[in-house]
Amino acid sequence: KVQGVNITRGISNGSVLLTISWTTVPGSGITYTVWYSSNCGTTTEPPSGVLNVSGITGTSTTLSGLAQGTTYYIWVTAVSSVGEGPYSMRMSETTYSESLQVRGVRISKGTLDGSPSLTVSWIAASESG
C-alpha cells in the first residue's frame, strides 16, 4: 500500500496545479496510478468515474489544468506484475482560487565580496480564497 502521500498546490502559467508525491513501494517494475476527483468517495476508495494518471514510474506527478478554488481528493496505488495494490488513504487539497500576484519587485545592483551581485526583493504574495 502506498504511504507518505503529500500534496503541494501551485500555479504555473496561469494554470492551477497540484503536485502529488509519495513514498516508494519496494519491488521491481513498480508503477503508480494517481486517482483524483472533486467527489470525496471514501477514505479508502475513490468514487466511480474518477480521473487518473497511470504508468507513473517515479514517486511524484503534477496534475495541471484543474479548476480554481476546488477541493480535490487524491488516492495513489502501486501496480506490479501481479496487479494493482490497495488505495492509499485519501488526501485532499484545495487549489488556489486565483493567481497569486507578487508586487513591489525591486532589483538592486551591487557587489558582494568584490563580485557583482543583484539583490531581488518583493512584497509577499497574498492568497485570495
PDB file of N, CA and C in Angstrom, residues 96-100 126-129:
ATOM      1  N   TYR A  96      -5.649  26.875  -5.566  1.00  0.00           N
ATOM      2  CA  TYR A  96      -5.743  28.324  -5.400  1.00  0.00           C
ATOM      3  C   TYR A  96      -6.965  28.828  -6.157  1.00  0.00           C
ATOM      4  N   SER A  97      -7.611  29.857  -5.604  1.00  0.00           N
ATOM      5  CA  SER A  97      -8.812  30.374  -6.241  1.00  0.00           C
ATOM      6  C   SER A  97      -8.503  31.423  -7.301  1.00  0.00           C
ATOM      7  N   GLU A  98      -7.339  31.979  -7.271  1.00  0.00           N
ATOM      8  CA  GLU A  98      -6.910  32.891  -8.320  1.00  0.00           C
ATOM      9  C   GLU A  98      -5.397  32.989  -8.272  1.00  0.00           C
ATOM     10  N   SER A  99      -4.848  33.581  -9.310  1.00  0.00           N
ATOM     11  CA  SER A  99      -3.397  33.691  -9.374  1.00  0.00           C
ATOM     12  C   SER A  99      -2.863  34.519  -8.220  1.00  0.00           C
ATOM     13  N   LEU A 100      -1.707  34.108  -7.724  1.00  0.00           N
ATOM     14  CA  LEU A 100      -1.003  34.909  -6.734  1.00  0.00           C
ATOM     15  C   LEU A 100      -0.246  35.993  -7.479  1.00  0.00           C
ATOM     16  N   SER A 126      -0.125  37.459  -1.505  1.00  0.00           N
ATOM     17  CA  SER A 126      -1.209  37.037  -0.625  1.00  0.00           C
ATOM     18  C   SER A 126      -2.155  36.155  -1.416  1.00  0.00           C
ATOM     19  N   GLU A 127      -2.776  35.261  -0.725  1.00  0.00           N
ATOM     20  CA  GLU A 127      -3.696  34.311  -1.360  1.00  0.00           C
ATOM     21  C   GLU A 127      -5.121  34.783  -1.126  1.00  0.00           C
ATOM     22  N   SER A 128      -5.893  34.806  -2.201  1.00  0.00           N
ATOM     23  CA  SER A 128      -7.316  35.099  -2.070  1.00  0.00           C
ATOM     24  C   SER A 128      -8.065  33.788  -2.180  1.00  0.00           C
ATOM     25  N   GLY A 129      -8.798  33.449  -1.155  1.00  0.00           N
ATOM     26  CA  GLY A 129      -9.610  32.231  -1.224  1.00  0.00           C
ATOM     27  C   GLY A 129      -8.924  31.003  -0.879  1.00  0.00           C
TER      28      GLY A 129
END
